[in-house]
PDB file of N, CA and C in Angstrom:
ATOM      1  N   MET A   1     -21.506  -5.214 -12.993  1.00 66.00           N
ATOM      2  CA  MET A   1     -21.634  -4.796 -11.654  1.00 66.00           C
ATOM      3  C   MET A   1     -20.440  -5.165 -10.824  1.00 66.00           C
ATOM      4  N   GLU A   2     -19.931  -4.251 -10.125  1.00 64.00           N
ATOM      5  CA  GLU A   2     -18.627  -4.246  -9.384  1.00 64.00           C
ATOM      6  C   GLU A   2     -18.734  -5.311  -8.087  1.00 64.00           C
ATOM      7  N   SER A   3     -17.889  -6.119  -7.699  1.00 66.00           N
ATOM      8  CA  SER A   3     -17.707  -6.928  -6.752  1.00 66.00           C
ATOM      9  C   SER A   3     -17.493  -5.971  -5.607  1.00 66.00           C
ATOM     10  N   PRO A   4     -17.869  -6.413  -4.279  1.00 65.00           N
ATOM     11  CA  PRO A   4     -17.626  -5.577  -3.165  1.00 65.00           C
ATOM     12  C   PRO A   4     -16.152  -5.167  -2.879  1.00 65.00           C
ATOM     13  N   VAL A   5     -15.265  -6.394  -3.172  1.00 62.00           N
ATOM     14  CA  VAL A   5     -13.751  -6.216  -3.199  1.00 62.00           C
ATOM     15  C   VAL A   5     -13.287  -5.139  -4.016  1.00 62.00           C
ATOM     16  N   THR A   6     -13.693  -5.492  -5.431  1.00 62.00           N
ATOM     17  CA  THR A   6     -13.364  -4.444  -6.454  1.00 62.00           C
ATOM     18  C   THR A   6     -13.740  -3.024  -6.221  1.00 62.00           C
ATOM     19  N   ALA A   7     -14.970  -2.857  -5.496  1.00 59.00           N
ATOM     20  CA  ALA A   7     -15.537  -1.398  -5.288  1.00 59.00           C
ATOM     21  C   ALA A   7     -14.681  -0.953  -4.026  1.00 59.00           C
ATOM     22  N   LEU A   8     -14.455  -1.745  -3.096  1.00 62.00           N
ATOM     23  CA  LEU A   8     -13.511  -1.185  -1.850  1.00 62.00           C
ATOM     24  C   LEU A   8     -12.148  -0.807  -2.391  1.00 62.00           C
ATOM     25  N   ILE A   9     -11.328  -1.696  -3.172  1.00 65.00           N
ATOM     26  CA  ILE A   9     -10.183  -1.396  -3.689  1.00 65.00           C
ATOM     27  C   ILE A   9     -10.040  -0.150  -4.524  1.00 65.00           C
ATOM     28  N   ARG A  10     -11.153   0.134  -5.377  1.00 61.00           N
ATOM     29  CA  ARG A  10     -11.357   1.175  -6.226  1.00 61.00           C
ATOM     30  C   ARG A  10     -11.415   2.435  -5.317  1.00 61.00           C
ATOM     31  N   GLY A  11     -12.215   2.269  -4.333  1.00 63.00           N
ATOM     32  CA  GLY A  11     -12.659   3.506  -3.585  1.00 63.00           C
ATOM     33  C   GLY A  11     -11.223   3.914  -2.674  1.00 63.00           C
ATOM     34  N   LEU A  12     -10.289   2.839  -2.414  1.00 60.00           N
ATOM     35  CA  LEU A  12      -9.183   2.978  -1.768  1.00 60.00           C
ATOM     36  C   LEU A  12      -8.119   3.966  -2.589  1.00 60.00           C
ATOM     37  N   GLY A  13      -8.352   3.839  -3.839  1.00 60.00           N
ATOM     38  CA  GLY A  13      -7.261   4.572  -4.697  1.00 60.00           C
ATOM     39  C   GLY A  13      -7.218   6.085  -4.184  1.00 60.00           C
ATOM     40  N   LEU A  14      -8.011   6.636  -3.574  1.00 52.00           N
ATOM     41  CA  LEU A  14      -7.918   7.890  -2.984  1.00 52.00           C
ATOM     42  C   LEU A  14      -6.761   8.113  -2.042  1.00 52.00           C
ATOM     43  N   LEU A  15      -6.389   7.075  -1.624  1.00 56.00           N
ATOM     44  CA  LEU A  15      -5.049   7.086  -0.584  1.00 56.00           C
ATOM     45  C   LEU A  15      -3.796   7.462  -1.680  1.00 56.00           C
ATOM     46  N   ALA A  16      -3.759   6.907  -2.623  1.00 54.00           N
ATOM     47  CA  ALA A  16      -2.803   7.114  -3.660  1.00 54.00           C
ATOM     48  C   ALA A  16      -2.570   8.683  -3.770  1.00 54.00           C
ATOM     49  N   MET A  17      -3.911   9.314  -4.195  1.00 53.00           N
ATOM     50  CA  MET A  17      -3.763  10.531  -4.662  1.00 53.00           C
ATOM     51  C   MET A  17      -3.142  11.511  -3.152  1.00 53.00           C
ATOM     52  N   LEU A  18      -3.889  11.040  -2.004  1.00 55.00           N
ATOM     53  CA  LEU A  18      -3.446  11.657  -0.885  1.00 55.00           C
ATOM     54  C   LEU A  18      -1.735  11.641  -0.569  1.00 55.00           C
ATOM     55  N   LEU A  19      -1.155  10.550  -0.983  1.00 57.00           N
ATOM     56  CA  LEU A  19       0.147  10.471  -0.661  1.00 57.00           C
ATOM     57  C   LEU A  19       0.846  11.131  -1.787  1.00 57.00           C
ATOM     58  N   GLY A  20       0.192  11.467  -2.817  1.00 56.00           N
ATOM     59  CA  GLY A  20       0.872  12.633  -3.901  1.00 56.00           C
ATOM     60  C   GLY A  20       0.636  13.949  -3.466  1.00 56.00           C
ATOM     61  N   SER A  21       0.007  14.268  -2.550  1.00 53.00           N
ATOM     62  CA  SER A  21      -0.292  15.703  -2.077  1.00 53.00           C
ATOM     63  C   SER A  21       0.595  16.184  -1.032  1.00 53.00           C
ATOM     64  N   ARG A  22       0.524  17.543  -0.672  1.00 50.00           N
ATOM     65  CA  ARG A  22       1.258  17.885   0.357  1.00 50.00           C
ATOM     66  C   ARG A  22       0.263  17.955   1.799  1.00 50.00           C
ATOM     67  N   VAL A  23      -0.473  16.840   2.108  1.00 51.00           N
ATOM     68  CA  VAL A  23      -1.397  16.872   3.000  1.00 51.00           C
ATOM     69  C   VAL A  23      -0.501  16.763   4.379  1.00 51.00           C
ATOM     70  N   PHE A  24       0.748  16.169   4.441  1.00 47.00           N
ATOM     71  CA  PHE A  24       1.380  15.578   5.448  1.00 47.00           C
ATOM     72  C   PHE A  24       2.425  16.787   5.991  1.00 47.00           C
ATOM     73  N   ALA A  25       2.952  16.605   7.215  1.00 54.00           N
ATOM     74  CA  ALA A  25       3.799  17.767   7.751  1.00 54.00           C
ATOM     75  C   ALA A  25       5.077  17.556   7.236  1.00 54.00           C
ATOM     76  N   THR A  26       5.519  16.516   6.760  1.00 52.00           N
ATOM     77  CA  THR A  26       6.970  16.234   6.308  1.00 52.00           C
ATOM     78  C   THR A  26       7.398  17.040   4.975  1.00 52.00           C
ATOM     79  N   GLU A  27       8.626  17.118   4.823  1.00 75.00           N
ATOM     80  CA  GLU A  27       9.185  17.812   3.694  1.00 75.00           C
ATOM     81  C   GLU A  27       9.355  16.864   2.615  1.00 75.00           C
ATOM     82  N   ALA A  28       8.806  15.579   2.500  1.00 76.00           N
ATOM     83  CA  ALA A  28       8.992  14.552   1.512  1.00 76.00           C
ATOM     84  C   ALA A  28       8.402  15.106   0.229  1.00 76.00           C
ATOM     85  N   PRO A  29       9.135  15.048  -0.748  1.00 83.00           N
ATOM     86  CA  PRO A  29       8.452  15.346  -2.090  1.00 83.00           C
ATOM     87  C   PRO A  29       7.402  14.438  -2.392  1.00 83.00           C
ATOM     88  N   PRO A  30       6.377  15.088  -3.003  1.00 86.00           N
ATOM     89  CA  PRO A  30       5.021  14.181  -3.429  1.00 86.00           C
ATOM     90  C   PRO A  30       5.464  13.019  -4.439  1.00 86.00           C
ATOM     91  N   LEU A  31       4.697  11.820  -4.426  1.00 89.00           N
ATOM     92  CA  LEU A  31       5.060  10.893  -5.488  1.00 89.00           C
ATOM     93  C   LEU A  31       4.655  11.472  -6.714  1.00 89.00           C
ATOM     94  N   ASP A  32       5.380  11.148  -7.740  1.00 92.00           N
ATOM     95  CA  ASP A  32       5.399  11.559  -9.138  1.00 92.00           C
ATOM     96  C   ASP A  32       4.249  10.343  -9.657  1.00 92.00           C
ATOM     97  N   VAL A  33       3.998  10.789 -10.918  1.00 95.00           N
ATOM     98  CA  VAL A  33       2.847   9.840 -11.734  1.00 95.00           C
ATOM     99  C   VAL A  33       3.246   8.453 -11.769  1.00 95.00           C
ATOM    100  N   GLN A  34       4.537   7.997 -11.861  1.00 95.00           N
ATOM    101  CA  GLN A  34       4.996   6.824 -11.999  1.00 95.00           C
ATOM    102  C   GLN A  34       4.947   6.112 -10.484  1.00 95.00           C
ATOM    103  N   GLN A  35       5.630   6.762  -9.810  1.00 94.00           N
ATOM    104  CA  GLN A  35       5.749   6.362  -8.412  1.00 94.00           C
ATOM    105  C   GLN A  35       4.020   6.076  -7.788  1.00 94.00           C
ATOM    106  N   SER A  36       3.198   7.039  -8.000  1.00 94.00           N
ATOM    107  CA  SER A  36       1.722   6.891  -7.598  1.00 94.00           C
ATOM    108  C   SER A  36       1.288   5.589  -8.290  1.00 94.00           C
ATOM    109  N   GLN A  37       1.547   5.373  -9.544  1.00 96.00           N
ATOM    110  CA  GLN A  37       0.884   4.091 -10.174  1.00 96.00           C
ATOM    111  C   GLN A  37       1.580   2.942  -9.669  1.00 96.00           C
ATOM    112  N   VAL A  38       2.806   2.820  -9.295  1.00 96.00           N
ATOM    113  CA  VAL A  38       3.339   1.643  -8.863  1.00 96.00           C
ATOM    114  C   VAL A  38       2.808   1.466  -7.301  1.00 96.00           C
ATOM    115  N   PHE A  39       2.793   2.582  -6.611  1.00 95.00           N
ATOM    116  CA  PHE A  39       2.158   2.566  -5.282  1.00 95.00           C
ATOM    117  C   PHE A  39       0.824   1.983  -5.164  1.00 95.00           C
ATOM    118  N   ARG A  40      -0.089   2.350  -6.292  1.00 96.00           N
ATOM    119  CA  ARG A  40      -1.328   1.720  -6.177  1.00 96.00           C
ATOM    120  C   ARG A  40      -1.402   0.546  -6.703  1.00 96.00           C
ATOM    121  N   ALA A  41      -0.554  -0.114  -7.478  1.00 96.00           N
ATOM    122  CA  ALA A  41      -0.472  -1.545  -7.863  1.00 96.00           C
ATOM    123  C   ALA A  41      -0.152  -2.312  -6.494  1.00 96.00           C
ATOM    124  N   TRP A  42       0.775  -1.929  -5.802  1.00 95.00           N
ATOM    125  CA  TRP A  42       1.231  -2.567  -4.598  1.00 95.00           C
ATOM    126  C   TRP A  42       0.191  -2.542  -3.751  1.00 95.00           C
ATOM    127  N   PHE A  43      -0.533  -1.389  -3.363  1.00 95.00           N
ATOM    128  CA  PHE A  43      -1.558  -1.178  -2.476  1.00 95.00           C
ATOM    129  C   PHE A  43      -2.826  -2.215  -2.810  1.00 95.00           C
ATOM    130  N   VAL A  44      -3.192  -2.440  -4.050  1.00 94.00           N
ATOM    131  CA  VAL A  44      -4.129  -3.179  -4.481  1.00 94.00           C
ATOM    132  C   VAL A  44      -3.850  -4.515  -4.261  1.00 94.00           C
ATOM    133  N   ARG A  45      -2.398  -4.922  -4.645  1.00 93.00           N
ATOM    134  CA  ARG A  45      -2.216  -6.460  -4.381  1.00 93.00           C
ATOM    135  C   ARG A  45      -2.131  -6.706  -3.102  1.00 93.00           C
ATOM    136  N   ILE A  46      -1.789  -5.952  -1.986  1.00 91.00           N
ATOM    137  CA  ILE A  46      -1.699  -6.246  -0.684  1.00 91.00           C
ATOM    138  C   ILE A  46      -3.091  -6.328  -0.061  1.00 91.00           C
ATOM    139  N   ALA A  47      -3.871  -5.411  -0.518  1.00 89.00           N
ATOM    140  CA  ALA A  47      -5.262  -5.353  -0.078  1.00 89.00           C
ATOM    141  C   ALA A  47      -6.109  -6.644  -0.415  1.00 89.00           C
ATOM    142  N   GLN A  48      -5.891  -7.048  -1.866  1.00 88.00           N
ATOM    143  CA  GLN A  48      -6.409  -8.403  -2.279  1.00 88.00           C
ATOM    144  C   GLN A  48      -6.108  -9.353  -1.452  1.00 88.00           C
ATOM    145  N   GLU A  49      -4.807  -9.427  -1.295  1.00 86.00           N
ATOM    146  CA  GLU A  49      -4.319 -10.518  -0.379  1.00 86.00           C
ATOM    147  C   GLU A  49      -4.836 -10.591   0.774  1.00 86.00           C
ATOM    148  N   GLN A  50      -5.106  -9.545   1.386  1.00 83.00           N
ATOM    149  CA  GLN A  50      -5.939  -9.627   2.814  1.00 83.00           C
ATOM    150  C   GLN A  50      -7.211 -10.234   2.677  1.00 83.00           C
ATOM    151  N   LEU A  51      -8.107  -9.770   1.607  1.00 82.00           N
ATOM    152  CA  LEU A  51      -9.443 -10.055   1.448  1.00 82.00           C
ATOM    153  C   LEU A  51      -9.434 -11.510   0.987  1.00 82.00           C
ATOM    154  N   THR A  52      -8.531 -11.949   0.125  1.00 81.00           N
ATOM    155  CA  THR A  52      -8.690 -13.424  -0.543  1.00 81.00           C
ATOM    156  C   THR A  52      -7.956 -14.593   0.471  1.00 81.00           C
ATOM    157  N   GLN A  53      -6.742 -14.332   0.977  1.00 76.00           N
ATOM    158  CA  GLN A  53      -5.980 -15.151   1.568  1.00 76.00           C
ATOM    159  C   GLN A  53      -6.245 -15.190   3.200  1.00 76.00           C
ATOM    160  N   GLY A  54      -6.827 -14.013   3.654  1.00 71.00           N
ATOM    161  CA  GLY A  54      -7.071 -13.850   5.108  1.00 71.00           C
ATOM    162  C   GLY A  54      -6.257 -12.733   5.551  1.00 71.00           C
ATOM    163  N   PRO A  55      -6.375 -12.240   6.813  1.00 70.00           N
ATOM    164  CA  PRO A  55      -5.724 -11.094   7.306  1.00 70.00           C
ATOM    165  C   PRO A  55      -4.197 -11.690   7.822  1.00 70.00           C
ATOM    166  N   SER A  56      -3.453 -10.837   7.364  1.00 71.00           N
ATOM    167  CA  SER A  56      -1.961 -10.978   8.041  1.00 71.00           C
ATOM    168  C   SER A  56      -1.919 -10.799   9.487  1.00 71.00           C
ATOM    169  N   PRO A  57      -1.126 -11.466  10.150  1.00 63.00           N
ATOM    170  CA  PRO A  57      -0.939 -11.394  11.692  1.00 63.00           C
ATOM    171  C   PRO A  57      -0.703  -9.929  12.053  1.00 63.00           C
ATOM    172  N   ARG A  58       0.053  -9.241  11.085  1.00 68.00           N
ATOM    173  CA  ARG A  58       0.523  -7.821  11.312  1.00 68.00           C
ATOM    174  C   ARG A  58      -0.464  -6.901  11.003  1.00 68.00           C
ATOM    175  N   TRP A  59      -1.613  -7.418  10.486  1.00 70.00           N
ATOM    176  CA  TRP A  59      -2.641  -6.445  10.237  1.00 70.00           C
ATOM    177  C   TRP A  59      -3.596  -6.204  11.583  1.00 70.00           C
ATOM    178  N   TYR A  60      -3.324  -5.411  12.474  1.00 64.00           N
ATOM    179  CA  TYR A  60      -3.766  -5.340  13.750  1.00 64.00           C
ATOM    180  C   TYR A  60      -5.080  -4.986  13.824  1.00 64.00           C
ATOM    181  N   GLN A  61      -5.436  -3.760  13.171  1.00 74.00           N
ATOM    182  CA  GLN A  61      -6.808  -3.071  13.251  1.00 74.00           C
ATOM    183  C   GLN A  61      -7.528  -3.579  12.099  1.00 74.00           C
ATOM    184  N   GLN A  62      -8.414  -4.597  12.289  1.00 73.00           N
ATOM    185  CA  GLN A  62      -8.904  -5.458  11.228  1.00 73.00           C
ATOM    186  C   GLN A  62     -10.393  -4.907  10.869  1.00 73.00           C
ATOM    187  N   ASP A  63     -10.366  -3.637  10.455  1.00 78.00           N
ATOM    188  CA  ASP A  63     -11.520  -2.818   9.950  1.00 78.00           C
ATOM    189  C   ASP A  63     -11.076  -2.160   8.702  1.00 78.00           C
ATOM    190  N   CYS A  64     -11.965  -1.583   8.083  1.00 83.00           N
ATOM    191  CA  CYS A  64     -11.698  -0.967   6.804  1.00 83.00           C
ATOM    192  C   CYS A  64     -10.604   0.111   6.931  1.00 83.00           C
ATOM    193  N   ALA A  65     -10.618   0.956   7.837  1.00 84.00           N
ATOM    194  CA  ALA A  65      -9.681   2.006   7.966  1.00 84.00           C
ATOM    195  C   ALA A  65      -8.293   1.196   8.295  1.00 84.00           C
ATOM    196  N   GLY A  66      -8.290   0.182   9.000  1.00 84.00           N
ATOM    197  CA  GLY A  66      -7.012  -0.616   9.252  1.00 84.00           C
ATOM    198  C   GLY A  66      -6.357  -1.213   8.280  1.00 84.00           C
ATOM    199  N   LEU A  67      -7.207  -1.714   7.177  1.00 85.00           N
ATOM    200  CA  LEU A  67      -6.963  -2.349   5.822  1.00 85.00           C
ATOM    201  C   LEU A  67      -6.182  -1.220   5.129  1.00 85.00           C
ATOM    202  N   VAL A  68      -6.677   0.106   5.055  1.00 87.00           N
ATOM    203  CA  VAL A  68      -6.079   1.273   4.257  1.00 87.00           C
ATOM    204  C   VAL A  68      -4.692   1.344   4.746  1.00 87.00           C
ATOM    205  N   ARG A  69      -4.587   1.564   6.223  1.00 86.00           N
ATOM    206  CA  ARG A  69      -3.326   1.751   6.972  1.00 86.00           C
ATOM    207  C   ARG A  69      -2.429   0.702   6.607  1.00 86.00           C
ATOM    208  N   PHE A  70      -2.807  -0.631   6.772  1.00 87.00           N
ATOM    209  CA  PHE A  70      -1.992  -1.761   6.556  1.00 87.00           C
ATOM    210  C   PHE A  70      -1.429  -1.862   5.239  1.00 87.00           C
ATOM    211  N   ALA A  71      -2.256  -1.736   4.232  1.00 89.00           N
ATOM    212  CA  ALA A  71      -1.916  -1.703   2.845  1.00 89.00           C
ATOM    213  C   ALA A  71      -0.907  -0.547   2.289  1.00 89.00           C
ATOM    214  N   ALA A  72      -1.293   0.599   2.808  1.00 90.00           N
ATOM    215  CA  ALA A  72      -0.388   1.865   2.410  1.00 90.00           C
ATOM    216  C   ALA A  72       0.974   1.571   3.137  1.00 90.00           C
ATOM    217  N   ASN A  73       0.872   1.262   4.329  1.00 89.00           N
ATOM    218  CA  ASN A  73       2.321   1.103   4.887  1.00 89.00           C
ATOM    219  C   ASN A  73       3.075   0.003   4.336  1.00 89.00           C
ATOM    220  N   GLU A  74       2.465  -1.069   4.066  1.00 90.00           N
ATOM    221  CA  GLU A  74       3.239  -2.163   3.381  1.00 90.00           C
ATOM    222  C   GLU A  74       3.651  -1.850   1.885  1.00 90.00           C
ATOM    223  N   ALA A  75       2.858  -1.136   1.306  1.00 93.00           N
ATOM    224  CA  ALA A  75       3.208  -0.607  -0.115  1.00 93.00           C
ATOM    225  C   ALA A  75       4.258   0.201  -0.145  1.00 93.00           C
ATOM    226  N   LEU A  76       4.479   0.908   0.982  1.00 92.00           N
ATOM    227  CA  LEU A  76       5.844   2.115   0.857  1.00 92.00           C
ATOM    228  C   LEU A  76       7.117   1.224   1.407  1.00 92.00           C
ATOM    229  N   LYS A  77       6.784  -0.057   1.643  1.00 91.00           N
ATOM    230  CA  LYS A  77       8.279  -0.783   2.213  1.00 91.00           C
ATOM    231  C   LYS A  77       8.950  -1.296   1.116  1.00 91.00           C
ATOM    232  N   VAL A  78      10.131  -1.604   1.227  1.00 91.00           N
ATOM    233  CA  VAL A  78      10.904  -2.379   0.366  1.00 91.00           C
ATOM    234  C   VAL A  78      10.430  -3.820   0.071  1.00 91.00           C
ATOM    235  N   HIS A  79      10.178  -4.171  -0.856  1.00 92.00           N
ATOM    236  CA  HIS A  79       9.545  -5.544  -1.255  1.00 92.00           C
ATOM    237  C   HIS A  79      10.517  -6.601  -1.699  1.00 92.00           C
ATOM    238  N   ASP A  80      11.515  -6.933  -0.563  1.00 91.00           N
ATOM    239  CA  ASP A  80      12.545  -7.915  -0.983  1.00 91.00           C
ATOM    240  C   ASP A  80      12.073  -9.186  -0.556  1.00 91.00           C
ATOM    241  N   ASP A  81      12.919 -10.446  -0.552  1.00 90.00           N
ATOM    242  CA  ASP A  81      12.716 -11.497  -0.441  1.00 90.00           C
ATOM    243  C   ASP A  81      11.993 -11.952   1.050  1.00 90.00           C
ATOM    244  N   LYS A  82      12.646 -11.226   1.935  1.00 91.00           N
ATOM    245  CA  LYS A  82      12.089 -11.323   3.447  1.00 91.00           C
ATOM    246  C   LYS A  82      10.778 -10.781   3.537  1.00 91.00           C
ATOM    247  N   TRP A  83      10.563  -9.656   2.919  1.00 89.00           N
ATOM    248  CA  TRP A  83       9.239  -8.991   2.990  1.00 89.00           C
ATOM    249  C   TRP A  83       8.210 -10.014   2.287  1.00 89.00           C
ATOM    250  N   LEU A  84       8.586 -10.632   1.287  1.00 89.00           N
ATOM    251  CA  LEU A  84       7.687 -11.568   0.509  1.00 89.00           C
ATOM    252  C   LEU A  84       7.237 -12.827   1.335  1.00 89.00           C
ATOM    253  N   ARG A  85       8.239 -13.341   1.970  1.00 87.00           N
ATOM    254  CA  ARG A  85       8.100 -14.648   2.726  1.00 87.00           C
ATOM    255  C   ARG A  85       7.282 -14.070   4.086  1.00 87.00           C
ATOM    256  N   SER A  86       7.478 -12.854   4.664  1.00 86.00           N
ATOM    257  CA  SER A  86       6.695 -12.595   5.793  1.00 86.00           C
ATOM    258  C   SER A  86       5.176 -12.310   5.671  1.00 86.00           C
ATOM    259  N   ASN A  87       4.933 -11.705   4.285  1.00 85.00           N
ATOM    260  CA  ASN A  87       3.500 -11.656   3.913  1.00 85.00           C
ATOM    261  C   ASN A  87       3.093 -12.898   3.342  1.00 85.00           C
ATOM    262  N   GLY A  88       3.784 -13.611   2.955  1.00 82.00           N
ATOM    263  CA  GLY A  88       3.190 -15.015   2.208  1.00 82.00           C
ATOM    264  C   GLY A  88       2.804 -14.654   0.781  1.00 82.00           C
ATOM    265  N   LEU A  89       3.526 -14.006   0.198  1.00 79.00           N
ATOM    266  CA  LEU A  89       3.399 -13.597  -1.233  1.00 79.00           C
ATOM    267  C   LEU A  89       4.427 -14.485  -2.047  1.00 79.00           C
ATOM    268  N   SER A  90       3.834 -14.859  -3.053  1.00 74.00           N
ATOM    269  CA  SER A  90       4.953 -15.411  -4.085  1.00 74.00           C
ATOM    270  C   SER A  90       5.503 -14.279  -4.905  1.00 74.00           C
ATOM    271  N   ASN A  91       6.730 -14.531  -5.803  1.00 74.00           N
ATOM    272  CA  ASN A  91       7.220 -13.365  -6.563  1.00 74.00           C
ATOM    273  C   ASN A  91       6.415 -13.361  -8.020  1.00 74.00           C
ATOM    274  N   ARG A  92       5.462 -13.914  -8.014  1.00 78.00           N
ATOM    275  CA  ARG A  92       4.660 -14.128  -9.431  1.00 78.00           C
ATOM    276  C   ARG A  92       3.707 -12.951  -9.512  1.00 78.00           C
ATOM    277  N   TYR A  93       3.710 -12.366 -10.644  1.00 85.00           N
ATOM    278  CA  TYR A  93       2.724 -11.365 -10.741  1.00 85.00           C
ATOM    279  C   TYR A  93       2.814 -10.013  -9.849  1.00 85.00           C
ATOM    280  N   LEU A  94       4.076  -9.618  -9.396  1.00 91.00           N
ATOM    281  CA  LEU A  94       4.092  -8.516  -8.561  1.00 91.00           C
ATOM    282  C   LEU A  94       4.363  -7.342  -9.553  1.00 91.00           C
ATOM    283  N   PRO A  95       4.014  -6.209  -8.891  1.00 94.00           N
ATOM    284  CA  PRO A  95       4.316  -4.885  -9.411  1.00 94.00           C
ATOM    285  C   PRO A  95       5.774  -4.863  -9.435  1.00 94.00           C
ATOM    286  N   PRO A  96       6.296  -3.718 -10.165  1.00 94.00           N
ATOM    287  CA  PRO A  96       7.757  -3.255  -9.918  1.00 94.00           C
ATOM    288  C   PRO A  96       7.971  -2.737  -8.813  1.00 94.00           C
ATOM    289  N   GLU A  97       9.274  -2.758  -8.331  1.00 93.00           N
ATOM    290  CA  GLU A  97       9.526  -2.161  -7.041  1.00 93.00           C
ATOM    291  C   GLU A  97       9.514  -0.699  -6.948  1.00 93.00           C
ATOM    292  N   LEU A  98       8.835  -0.030  -5.841  1.00 91.00           N
ATOM    293  CA  LEU A  98       8.500   1.381  -5.741  1.00 91.00           C
ATOM    294  C   LEU A  98       9.704   2.007  -5.510  1.00 91.00           C
ATOM    295  N   PRO A  99      10.154   2.971  -6.438  1.00 90.00           N
ATOM    296  CA  PRO A  99      11.403   3.792  -6.218  1.00 90.00           C
ATOM    297  C   PRO A  99      11.073   4.932  -5.402  1.00 90.00           C
ATOM    298  N   LEU A 100      11.446   5.019  -4.168  1.00 90.00           N
ATOM    299  CA  LEU A 100      11.227   6.021  -3.292  1.00 90.00           C
ATOM    300  C   LEU A 100      12.376   6.346  -2.456  1.00 90.00           C
ATOM    301  N   SER A 101      12.488   7.755  -2.064  1.00 89.00           N
ATOM    302  CA  SER A 101      13.675   8.355  -1.228  1.00 89.00           C
ATOM    303  C   SER A 101      13.310   7.749   0.212  1.00 89.00           C
ATOM    304  N   GLU A 102      14.306   7.915   0.997  1.00 86.00           N
ATOM    305  CA  GLU A 102      14.021   7.506   2.494  1.00 86.00           C
ATOM    306  C   GLU A 102      13.049   8.591   2.802  1.00 86.00           C
ATOM    307  N   THR A 103      13.082   9.664   2.579  1.00 88.00           N
ATOM    308  CA  THR A 103      12.058  10.574   3.153  1.00 88.00           C
ATOM    309  C   THR A 103      10.616  10.146   2.754  1.00 88.00           C
ATOM    310  N   GLN A 104      10.348   9.845   1.504  1.00 86.00           N
ATOM    311  CA  GLN A 104       9.253   9.441   0.878  1.00 86.00           C
ATOM    312  C   GLN A 104       8.544   8.099   1.753  1.00 86.00           C
ATOM    313  N   ARG A 105       9.709   7.135   1.755  1.00 82.00           N
ATOM    314  CA  ARG A 105       9.219   6.006   2.679  1.00 82.00           C
ATOM    315  C   ARG A 105       8.670   6.205   4.153  1.00 82.00           C
ATOM    316  N   GLY A 106       9.494   7.431   4.469  1.00 82.00           N
ATOM    317  CA  GLY A 106       8.833   7.643   5.868  1.00 82.00           C
ATOM    318  C   GLY A 106       7.574   8.368   6.146  1.00 82.00           C
ATOM    319  N   LEU A 107       6.972   8.388   4.901  1.00 78.00           N
ATOM    320  CA  LEU A 107       5.443   8.982   4.950  1.00 78.00           C
ATOM    321  C   LEU A 107       4.769   8.014   5.855  1.00 78.00           C
ATOM    322  N   ALA A 108       5.080   6.786   5.759  1.00 73.00           N
ATOM    323  CA  ALA A 108       4.083   5.713   6.542  1.00 73.00           C
ATOM    324  C   ALA A 108       4.031   5.940   7.938  1.00 73.00           C
ATOM    325  N   GLN A 109       5.203   6.389   8.657  1.00 71.00           N
ATOM    326  CA  GLN A 109       5.115   6.641   9.979  1.00 71.00           C
ATOM    327  C   GLN A 109       4.346   7.858  10.519  1.00 71.00           C
ATOM    328  N   GLN A 110       3.733   8.743   9.425  1.00 70.00           N
ATOM    329  CA  GLN A 110       3.190   9.923  10.071  1.00 70.00           C
ATOM    330  C   GLN A 110       1.675   9.720  10.282  1.00 70.00           C
ATOM    331  N   TRP A 111       1.132   8.654   9.783  1.00 61.00           N
ATOM    332  CA  TRP A 111      -0.313   8.665   9.896  1.00 61.00           C
ATOM    333  C   TRP A 111      -0.750   7.320  10.314  1.00 61.00           C
ATOM    334  N   GLN A 112       0.069   6.314  10.924  1.00 55.00           N
ATOM    335  CA  GLN A 112      -0.486   5.087  11.467  1.00 55.00           C
ATOM    336  C   GLN A 112      -1.550   5.129  12.263  1.00 55.00           C
TER     337      GLN A 112
END
């Protein structure tokens, strides 16, 4: 039997599919298969951190939809040392960096 956290995160995988489709008004190319897998890995890691370590002060709308928006926006960012410190993440067991164009990174601003 799945835990509620695992079920929530599995259900949120739909977001990765949406980011790979042409649902948005931008001309950004959809995420390819590899980008979608890396996005999903970052999304899950960020969502898990919010549920296990407690919410980030930057997660303003602390409900299920807010968690989806927060994790997706953070997954689309560059995960440098500054980002890791501001999110309280160690650099252990991190997914690889998500290779996105600037247009693709801008997807986050379209649906906040």
